[in-house]
Amino acid sequence: MLTPTHRAVVLESRVDNVDRAETAAEEFAAAAGFDEPERHRIAMAVREITVNAITHGNRCEAGKKVTIDFSVSPQELVIQIRDQGEGFDADGLPDPLAPDNLLRQSGRGIFLARAFMDDVQLLSNANGTEVRMSKHRPGNV
């Protein structure tokens, strides 16, 4: 069976679309050969970043979209999530492990994505934010 090498998902900025993003990530990771625990971690990273893109980036504005691009090579799975927000200062994010932040209900999305994926990069400007995440495929560490 051939593994698809690319898939794009475009979502309206509604929180109920987060499940679609998570399901797409799970399916694409399965097709790329990841085992169940890794698929779950990949899907959770996509879920967290998609929530951020919808709520913080696009501020749930109906006319704005979140685009998720999945691509796979023999070495890695790459997921790029882009919003159409105003961007933000990634260096100014609060530390989710700081004592004052431990009980906060939000602020852990990027932290969790970094924990679950091999590499996470953020590019933010006035045209929105792009988060690029990658995960080495089994046997390609």
PDB file of C-alpha atoms in Angstrom:
ATOM      1  CA  MET A   1       0.000   0.000   0.000  1.00  0.00           C
ATOM      2  CA  LEU A   2       1.353   3.436  -0.921  1.00  0.00           C
ATOM      3  CA  THR A   3       1.630   6.034   1.803  1.00  0.00           C
ATOM      4  CA  PRO A   4       0.191   9.422   0.851  1.00  0.00           C
ATOM      5  CA  THR A   5       2.956  12.018   0.897  1.00  0.00           C
ATOM      6  CA  HIS A   6       0.859  15.146   1.408  1.00  0.00           C
ATOM      7  CA  ARG A   7      -2.496  16.228   2.755  1.00  0.00           C
ATOM      8  CA  ALA A   8      -3.856  19.704   3.437  1.00  0.00           C
ATOM      9  CA  VAL A   9      -6.762  20.470   5.743  1.00  0.00           C
ATOM     10  CA  VAL A  10      -8.359  23.926   5.837  1.00  0.00           C
ATOM     11  CA  LEU A  11     -10.567  24.659   8.830  1.00  0.00           C
ATOM     12  CA  GLU A  12     -12.890  27.485   9.737  1.00  0.00           C
ATOM     13  CA  SER A  13     -11.948  29.176  13.015  1.00  0.00           C
ATOM     14  CA  ARG A  14     -14.384  27.275  15.226  1.00  0.00           C
ATOM     15  CA  VAL A  15     -13.270  25.315  18.280  1.00  0.00           C
ATOM     16  CA  ASP A  16     -15.431  22.358  17.228  1.00  0.00           C
ATOM     17  CA  ASN A  17     -13.066  21.884  14.241  1.00  0.00           C
ATOM     18  CA  VAL A  18     -10.209  20.915  16.552  1.00  0.00           C
ATOM     19  CA  ASP A  19     -11.450  17.311  16.545  1.00  0.00           C
ATOM     20  CA  ARG A  20     -11.153  17.253  12.741  1.00  0.00           C
ATOM     21  CA  ALA A  21      -7.528  18.371  12.977  1.00  0.00           C
ATOM     22  CA  GLU A  22      -6.737  15.725  15.595  1.00  0.00           C
ATOM     23  CA  THR A  23      -8.403  12.959  13.555  1.00  0.00           C
ATOM     24  CA  ALA A  24      -6.563  14.002  10.381  1.00  0.00           C
ATOM     25  CA  ALA A  25      -3.243  13.923  12.272  1.00  0.00           C
ATOM     26  CA  GLU A  26      -3.976  10.485  13.711  1.00  0.00           C
ATOM     27  CA  GLU A  27      -4.902   9.094  10.279  1.00  0.00           C
ATOM     28  CA  PHE A  28      -1.897  10.605   8.503  1.00  0.00           C
ATOM     29  CA  ALA A  29       0.506   9.418  11.217  1.00  0.00           C
ATOM     30  CA  ALA A  30      -0.949   5.902  10.996  1.00  0.00           C
ATOM     31  CA  ALA A  31      -0.468   5.863   7.213  1.00  0.00           C
ATOM     32  CA  ALA A  32       3.125   7.032   7.769  1.00  0.00           C
ATOM     33  CA  GLY A  33       3.816   3.989   9.968  1.00  0.00           C
ATOM     34  CA  PHE A  34       3.773   5.425  13.489  1.00  0.00           C
ATOM     35  CA  ASP A  35       2.633   3.130  16.303  1.00  0.00           C
ATOM     36  CA  GLU A  36      -0.395   3.935  18.457  1.00  0.00           C
ATOM     37  CA  PRO A  37       1.439   5.777  21.292  1.00  0.00           C
ATOM     38  CA  GLU A  38       3.326   7.983  18.796  1.00  0.00           C
ATOM     39  CA  ARG A  39       0.150   8.633  16.785  1.00  0.00           C
ATOM     40  CA  HIS A  40      -1.520   9.796  19.984  1.00  0.00           C
ATOM     41  CA  ARG A  41       1.359  12.182  20.807  1.00  0.00           C
ATOM     42  CA  ILE A  42       1.388  13.588  17.255  1.00  0.00           C
ATOM     43  CA  ALA A  43      -2.398  14.055  17.306  1.00  0.00           C
ATOM     44  CA  MET A  44      -2.235  15.801  20.699  1.00  0.00           C
ATOM     45  CA  ALA A  45       0.467  18.185  19.432  1.00  0.00           C
ATOM     46  CA  VAL A  46      -1.708  19.029  16.414  1.00  0.00           C
ATOM     47  CA  ARG A  47      -4.737  19.480  18.672  1.00  0.00           C
ATOM     48  CA  GLU A  48      -2.904  21.895  20.986  1.00  0.00           C
ATOM     49  CA  ILE A  49      -1.470  24.024  18.184  1.00  0.00           C
ATOM     50  CA  THR A  50      -4.778  24.068  16.316  1.00  0.00           C
ATOM     51  CA  VAL A  51      -6.570  25.288  19.464  1.00  0.00           C
ATOM     52  CA  ASN A  52      -3.979  28.070  19.710  1.00  0.00           C
ATOM     53  CA  ALA A  53      -4.399  28.968  16.030  1.00  0.00           C
ATOM     54  CA  ILE A  54      -8.183  29.155  16.276  1.00  0.00           C
ATOM     55  CA  THR A  55      -8.547  30.868  19.659  1.00  0.00           C
ATOM     56  CA  HIS A  56      -5.411  33.008  20.013  1.00  0.00           C
ATOM     57  CA  GLY A  57      -4.336  33.507  16.398  1.00  0.00           C
ATOM     58  CA  ASN A  58      -7.617  33.912  14.575  1.00  0.00           C
ATOM     59  CA  ARG A  59      -9.613  34.807  17.714  1.00  0.00           C
ATOM     60  CA  CYS A  60     -12.451  32.571  16.444  1.00  0.00           C
ATOM     61  CA  GLU A  61     -13.190  35.072  13.656  1.00  0.00           C
ATOM     62  CA  ALA A  62     -15.509  33.375  11.167  1.00  0.00           C
ATOM     63  CA  GLY A  63     -13.751  34.636   8.045  1.00  0.00           C
ATOM     64  CA  LYS A  64     -10.295  33.408   9.071  1.00  0.00           C
ATOM     65  CA  LYS A  65      -8.971  29.931   8.338  1.00  0.00           C
ATOM     66  CA  VAL A  66      -6.445  27.570   9.844  1.00  0.00           C
ATOM     67  CA  THR A  67      -4.456  25.525   7.337  1.00  0.00           C
ATOM     68  CA  ILE A  68      -2.771  22.287   8.319  1.00  0.00           C
ATOM     69  CA  ASP A  69      -0.303  20.715   5.889  1.00  0.00           C
ATOM     70  CA  PHE A  70       0.870  17.176   6.508  1.00  0.00           C
ATOM     71  CA  SER A  71       3.801  15.824   4.514  1.00  0.00           C
ATOM     72  CA  VAL A  72       5.890  12.726   4.886  1.00  0.00           C
ATOM     73  CA  SER A  73       9.263  11.706   3.546  1.00  0.00           C
ATOM     74  CA  PRO A  74      11.179   8.499   4.198  1.00  0.00           C
ATOM     75  CA  GLN A  75      12.832  10.277   7.159  1.00  0.00           C
ATOM     76  CA  GLU A  76      10.116  12.324   8.838  1.00  0.00           C
ATOM     77  CA  LEU A  77       6.578  13.537   9.194  1.00  0.00           C
ATOM     78  CA  VAL A  78       6.222  17.328   8.934  1.00  0.00           C
ATOM     79  CA  ILE A  79       3.125  19.218  10.028  1.00  0.00           C
ATOM     80  CA  GLN A  80       2.695  22.942   9.389  1.00  0.00           C
ATOM     81  CA  ILE A  81      -0.194  24.792  11.015  1.00  0.00           C
ATOM     82  CA  ARG A  82      -0.896  28.364   9.881  1.00  0.00           C
ATOM     83  CA  ASP A  83      -3.400  30.910  11.128  1.00  0.00           C
ATOM     84  CA  GLN A  84      -4.390  34.314   9.763  1.00  0.00           C
ATOM     85  CA  GLY A  85      -3.997  36.251  12.990  1.00  0.00           C
ATOM     86  CA  GLU A  86      -1.832  39.223  13.866  1.00  0.00           C
ATOM     87  CA  GLY A  87       1.143  37.170  15.053  1.00  0.00           C
ATOM     88  CA  PHE A  88       2.762  37.271  18.492  1.00  0.00           C
ATOM     89  CA  ASP A  89       6.121  37.428  20.225  1.00  0.00           C
ATOM     90  CA  ALA A  90       7.074  33.775  20.718  1.00  0.00           C
ATOM     91  CA  ASP A  91       9.904  34.805  23.060  1.00  0.00           C
ATOM     92  CA  GLY A  92       7.356  36.474  25.337  1.00  0.00           C
ATOM     93  CA  LEU A  93       5.434  33.293  26.135  1.00  0.00           C
ATOM     94  CA  PRO A  94       5.131  32.638  29.858  1.00  0.00           C
ATOM     95  CA  ASP A  95       6.851  29.541  31.247  1.00  0.00           C
ATOM     96  CA  PRO A  96       4.044  27.026  31.881  1.00  0.00           C
ATOM     97  CA  LEU A  97       6.145  25.398  34.628  1.00  0.00           C
ATOM     98  CA  ALA A  98       6.642  28.607  36.609  1.00  0.00           C
ATOM     99  CA  PRO A  99       4.852  28.413  39.979  1.00  0.00           C
ATOM    100  CA  ASP A 100       2.496  31.283  39.091  1.00  0.00           C
ATOM    101  CA  ASN A 101       1.401  29.478  35.913  1.00  0.00           C
ATOM    102  CA  LEU A 102       0.944  25.911  37.159  1.00  0.00           C
ATOM    103  CA  LEU A 103      -2.772  26.284  37.842  1.00  0.00           C
ATOM    104  CA  ARG A 104      -3.616  28.290  34.714  1.00  0.00           C
ATOM    105  CA  GLN A 105      -6.111  26.695  32.359  1.00  0.00           C
ATOM    106  CA  SER A 106      -4.129  27.643  29.235  1.00  0.00           C
ATOM    107  CA  GLY A 107      -0.582  28.335  28.122  1.00  0.00           C
ATOM    108  CA  ARG A 108       0.726  24.804  27.593  1.00  0.00           C
ATOM    109  CA  GLY A 109       0.069  24.192  23.879  1.00  0.00           C
ATOM    110  CA  ILE A 110       3.523  24.982  22.528  1.00  0.00           C
ATOM    111  CA  PHE A 111       5.155  23.387  25.579  1.00  0.00           C
ATOM    112  CA  LEU A 112       3.249  20.136  24.951  1.00  0.00           C
ATOM    113  CA  ALA A 113       3.936  20.194  21.214  1.00  0.00           C
ATOM    114  CA  ARG A 114       7.655  20.516  21.960  1.00  0.00           C
ATOM    115  CA  ALA A 115       7.423  17.585  24.374  1.00  0.00           C
ATOM    116  CA  PHE A 116       5.594  15.340  21.871  1.00  0.00           C
ATOM    117  CA  MET A 117       7.441  16.202  18.642  1.00  0.00           C
ATOM    118  CA  ASP A 118      11.135  16.048  17.703  1.00  0.00           C
ATOM    119  CA  ASP A 119      11.273  19.639  16.486  1.00  0.00           C
ATOM    120  CA  VAL A 120       8.919  22.630  16.759  1.00  0.00           C
ATOM    121  CA  GLN A 121       9.592  25.964  15.058  1.00  0.00           C
ATOM    122  CA  LEU A 122       7.470  29.118  15.222  1.00  0.00           C
ATOM    123  CA  LEU A 123       7.331  31.868  12.642  1.00  0.00           C
ATOM    124  CA  SER A 124       5.080  34.758  13.555  1.00  0.00           C
ATOM    125  CA  ASN A 125       4.488  38.061  11.804  1.00  0.00           C
ATOM    126  CA  ALA A 126       1.672  40.483  11.021  1.00  0.00           C
ATOM    127  CA  ASN A 127       0.195  37.966   8.540  1.00  0.00           C
ATOM    128  CA  GLY A 128      -0.239  35.214  11.122  1.00  0.00           C
ATOM    129  CA  THR A 129       1.669  32.455  12.791  1.00  0.00           C
ATOM    130  CA  GLU A 130       3.059  29.242  11.363  1.00  0.00           C
ATOM    131  CA  VAL A 131       4.095  26.363  13.582  1.00  0.00           C
ATOM    132  CA  ARG A 132       6.242  23.716  11.885  1.00  0.00           C
ATOM    133  CA  MET A 133       6.522  20.420  13.746  1.00  0.00           C
ATOM    134  CA  SER A 134       8.405  17.307  12.726  1.00  0.00           C
ATOM    135  CA  LYS A 135       8.683  13.747  13.975  1.00  0.00           C
ATOM    136  CA  HIS A 136      11.284  11.219  12.837  1.00  0.00           C
ATOM    137  CA  ARG A 137       9.712   8.170  11.240  1.00  0.00           C
ATOM    138  CA  PRO A 138      10.292   4.807  12.916  1.00  0.00           C
ATOM    139  CA  GLY A 139      13.867   3.658  12.297  1.00  0.00           C
ATOM    140  CA  ASN A 140      15.078   7.185  11.328  1.00  0.00           C
ATOM    141  CA  VAL A 141      16.229   8.695  14.593  1.00  0.00           C
TER     142      VAL A 141
END
